[in-house]
Short mmCIF file of C-alpha atoms in Angstrom, two decimals:
data_model
loop_
_atom_site.label_atom_id
_atom_site.label_comp_id
_atom_site.label_asym_id
_atom_site.label_seq_id
_atom_site.Cartn_x
_atom_site.Cartn_y
_atom_site.Cartn_z
CA MET H 1 -17.87 -22.61 -25.14
CA ASP H 2 -21.31 -21.01 -24.72
CA ASP H 3 -21.76 -22.51 -21.27
CA THR H 4 -18.17 -21.91 -20.10
CA TYR H 5 -17.61 -19.12 -17.59
CA ILE H 6 -14.89 -17.70 -15.43
CA ALA H 7 -15.55 -16.39 -11.94
CA LEU H 8 -13.15 -13.85 -10.47
CA LEU H 9 -13.40 -13.42 -6.71
CA ARG H 10 -12.39 -10.13 -5.14
CA GLY H 11 -10.29 -9.91 -2.01
CA ILE H 12 -9.72 -13.52 -1.00
CA ASN H 13 -6.49 -14.91 0.45
CA VAL H 14 -4.93 -11.43 0.60
CA GLY H 15 -2.87 -10.57 3.66
CA GLY H 16 -4.30 -13.49 5.60
CA ASN H 17 -7.87 -12.23 5.16
CA ASN H 18 -10.90 -13.98 3.67
CA LYS H 19 -9.10 -17.32 3.50
CA ILE H 20 -10.63 -19.81 1.11
CA ASP H 21 -9.08 -23.17 0.25
CA MET H 22 -9.24 -23.77 -3.51
CA LYS H 23 -10.20 -27.45 -3.17
CA ALA H 24 -13.07 -26.47 -0.90
CA LEU H 25 -14.05 -23.68 -3.32
CA LYS H 26 -14.12 -26.16 -6.20
CA LEU H 27 -16.38 -28.42 -4.14
CA ALA H 28 -18.68 -25.48 -3.28
CA PHE H 29 -19.07 -24.68 -6.99
CA GLU H 30 -19.77 -28.33 -7.80
CA GLN H 31 -22.37 -28.51 -5.03
CA ALA H 32 -23.98 -25.38 -6.51
CA GLY H 33 -24.55 -27.41 -9.68
CA PHE H 34 -21.61 -26.37 -11.86
CA THR H 35 -19.49 -28.85 -13.80
CA ALA H 36 -15.92 -29.02 -15.16
CA VAL H 37 -14.87 -26.78 -12.26
CA LYS H 38 -11.19 -25.77 -12.20
CA THR H 39 -9.47 -23.30 -9.92
CA TYR H 40 -6.24 -21.50 -10.69
CA ILE H 41 -3.98 -20.12 -7.94
CA ASN H 42 -5.22 -18.81 -4.60
CA SER H 43 -6.47 -15.42 -5.81
CA GLY H 44 -9.90 -16.79 -6.69
CA ASN H 45 -10.05 -17.73 -10.37
CA ILE H 46 -12.58 -20.42 -11.20
CA LEU H 47 -13.49 -21.85 -14.59
CA PHE H 48 -16.73 -23.78 -14.84
CA LYS H 49 -19.61 -24.86 -17.03
CA SER H 50 -23.10 -23.79 -16.05
CA GLY H 51 -25.47 -25.83 -18.16
CA HIS H 52 -28.27 -23.57 -19.30
CA LEU H 53 -28.41 -20.96 -16.55
CA PRO H 54 -28.37 -17.35 -17.74
CA LYS H 55 -25.19 -15.41 -16.91
CA LYS H 56 -27.05 -12.88 -14.75
CA GLU H 57 -27.99 -15.67 -12.31
CA LEU H 58 -24.45 -16.99 -11.92
CA GLY H 59 -23.08 -14.14 -9.77
CA PRO H 60 -25.75 -14.47 -7.07
CA ILE H 61 -25.52 -18.30 -7.13
CA THR H 62 -21.73 -18.29 -6.71
CA GLU H 63 -21.77 -15.53 -4.08
CA ASN H 64 -24.40 -17.46 -2.13
CA ALA H 65 -22.37 -20.69 -2.36
CA ILE H 66 -19.33 -18.88 -0.94
CA LEU H 67 -21.42 -17.37 1.85
CA GLU H 68 -22.92 -20.76 2.73
CA HIS H 69 -19.64 -22.71 2.63
CA PHE H 70 -17.20 -20.15 4.01
CA GLY H 71 -19.31 -17.52 5.80
CA LEU H 72 -17.78 -14.82 3.59
CA ASN H 73 -19.62 -12.15 1.64
CA ILE H 74 -17.39 -12.00 -1.46
CA LYS H 75 -18.10 -10.15 -4.69
CA VAL H 76 -17.83 -12.47 -7.71
CA LEU H 77 -17.44 -11.18 -11.25
CA ILE H 78 -18.66 -13.57 -13.92
CA TYR H 79 -17.42 -13.50 -17.50
CA ALA H 80 -18.55 -15.73 -20.31
CA ALA H 81 -15.49 -17.40 -21.85
CA LYS H 82 -15.93 -15.33 -25.03
CA GLU H 83 -16.00 -12.08 -23.00
CA PHE H 84 -12.87 -13.02 -21.08
CA LEU H 85 -11.05 -14.03 -24.27
CA SER H 86 -12.03 -10.72 -25.87
CA ILE H 87 -10.48 -8.80 -22.97
CA ALA H 88 -7.32 -10.91 -23.08
CA LYS H 89 -7.04 -10.51 -26.85
CA ALA H 90 -6.91 -6.72 -26.39
CA LEU H 91 -3.71 -7.01 -24.34
CA PRO H 92 -0.75 -5.82 -26.40
CA GLU H 93 1.63 -8.73 -26.99
CA ASN H 94 4.61 -6.72 -25.76
CA TRP H 95 3.03 -6.11 -22.35
CA VAL H 96 4.59 -8.37 -19.73
CA ASN H 97 4.83 -8.79 -16.00
CA ASP H 98 8.50 -9.24 -15.19
CA LYS H 99 11.46 -7.47 -13.57
CA GLU H 100 11.09 -4.47 -15.88
CA MET H 101 7.33 -4.13 -16.47
CA LYS H 102 4.18 -4.44 -14.36
CA SER H 103 1.05 -5.18 -16.37
CA ASP H 104 -2.39 -5.73 -14.84
CA VAL H 105 -6.00 -6.14 -15.85
CA LEU H 106 -8.57 -4.37 -13.68
CA PHE H 107 -11.82 -6.27 -14.16
CA LEU H 108 -14.77 -3.91 -13.69
CA TRP H 109 -18.07 -4.24 -11.85
CA GLU H 110 -20.98 -3.73 -14.25
CA GLU H 111 -21.95 -0.36 -12.75
CA VAL H 112 -18.56 1.15 -13.65
CA ASP H 113 -18.00 -0.74 -16.91
CA ASP H 114 -17.96 2.26 -19.21
CA GLU H 115 -15.19 4.17 -20.96
CA LYS H 116 -16.01 7.14 -18.68
CA VAL H 117 -14.40 5.17 -15.84
CA MET H 118 -11.08 6.39 -17.25
CA GLU H 119 -11.99 9.90 -16.06
CA GLN H 120 -11.89 8.63 -12.45
CA LEU H 121 -8.31 7.42 -12.78
CA GLN H 122 -5.37 9.67 -12.02
CA LEU H 123 -3.46 8.73 -15.14
CA LYS H 124 0.04 9.94 -15.79
CA PRO H 125 0.55 9.71 -19.57
CA GLU H 126 4.33 9.92 -19.23
CA VAL H 127 4.28 6.89 -16.89
CA ASP H 128 1.11 4.84 -17.43
CA GLN H 129 -0.15 3.07 -20.52
CA VAL H 130 -3.86 2.41 -20.04
CA ILE H 131 -6.52 0.95 -22.35
CA TYR H 132 -10.25 0.61 -21.68
CA VAL H 133 -12.01 -2.40 -23.18
CA PRO H 134 -15.54 -3.48 -22.32
CA GLY H 135 -15.25 -5.31 -19.01
CA ALA H 136 -11.79 -4.15 -17.99
CA ILE H 137 -9.00 -1.62 -17.86
CA LEU H 138 -5.61 -2.78 -19.13
CA TRP H 139 -2.72 -1.07 -17.38
CA THR H 140 1.05 -1.28 -17.74
CA VAL H 141 3.92 0.67 -16.22
CA ALA H 142 7.70 0.28 -16.05
CA ARG H 143 8.66 -1.20 -12.65
CA GLU H 144 10.96 1.77 -12.00
CA ASN H 145 7.90 4.05 -12.29
CA VAL H 146 5.39 2.05 -10.23
CA ALA H 147 5.56 4.50 -7.31
CA LYS H 148 4.84 7.38 -9.73
CA SER H 149 1.99 5.55 -11.46
CA GLY H 150 -1.62 6.64 -11.18
CA MET H 151 -2.37 3.01 -10.35
CA VAL H 152 -1.09 3.40 -6.79
CA LYS H 153 -3.46 6.33 -6.27
CA ILE H 154 -6.63 4.29 -6.86
CA VAL H 155 -6.16 2.19 -3.71
CA GLY H 156 -8.91 3.11 -1.25
CA THR H 157 -11.01 4.99 -3.82
CA ASP H 158 -14.56 4.18 -4.85
CA ILE H 159 -13.35 2.82 -8.19
CA TYR H 160 -10.85 0.53 -6.43
CA ARG H 161 -13.72 -1.10 -4.54
CA LYS H 162 -15.39 -1.88 -7.88
CA VAL H 163 -12.56 -3.79 -9.54
CA THR H 164 -10.70 -7.02 -9.06
CA ILE H 165 -7.15 -7.07 -10.37
CA ARG H 166 -5.18 -9.86 -12.02
CA ASN H 167 -1.69 -9.60 -13.41
CA ILE H 168 -1.19 -10.25 -17.09
CA ASN H 169 0.48 -13.63 -16.47
CA THR H 170 -2.60 -14.87 -14.63
CA VAL H 171 -4.90 -13.60 -17.39
CA ARG H 172 -2.85 -15.32 -20.08
CA LYS H 173 -2.81 -18.59 -18.10
CA LEU H 174 -6.59 -18.40 -17.68
CA VAL H 175 -6.90 -18.03 -21.47
CA SER H 176 -4.94 -21.26 -21.86
CA LEU H 177 -7.16 -23.02 -19.32
CA ILE H 178 -10.33 -21.78 -21.05
CA GLU H 179 -9.07 -23.04 -24.40
CA ASN H 180 -8.32 -26.45 -22.88
CA LEU H 181 -11.68 -26.62 -21.09
CA THR H 182 -13.83 -25.96 -24.15
#
C-alpha cells in the first residue's frame, strides 16, 4: 500500500467544461510511468501505483501529463492510500448521501490544510455538521436545509478555489477500490 496513491482532479467534466475522457486519462497516467491505474466516474478520481517516486513529485507529474495530453491546466491533489483511508475512516457511519441527507468531503490544498480553515467557513451550527480532519473537511446537512447551509456560501470564495469536493458515496467507493488495489 506504500506506493498506492489517489489523485483527485479539480473541476473536470463539470457543466461541459474541462472535458477529459477517463480512458484517455488512464492512458496519460500510464504513459507518465504509473501502474495499476484505475479511474472511477467522470469527476476525476484516479488510483495508481507510483513505484518509488516521492509523493511531492506526483502532483507536478500528473498535472504535467494532463497539460500535455489534454491542454488543460488542472490542479491535482495527491493522497497516499493511508492518508485517504484515514480521512474516510473519520466519516461518521450514519452520514449518508441520499434523499434526506447531503454529505460531502472537501479535500484541501496543502496551503489551507489546517484546522484554522474552519474559521473561513460560514458555518451554521443549527444546520451544518462539520468536522476538520487533516487533509479534508467533512460536511453534512439535511437536504431540506441545503439552501440554508454555510456550504452554499463558500462557492466563489478563496477557500472554494482551494478544495475539490466529493460526495460521501464516491469517497466510500474509492475506499473499496483502494482496498482491492492493494
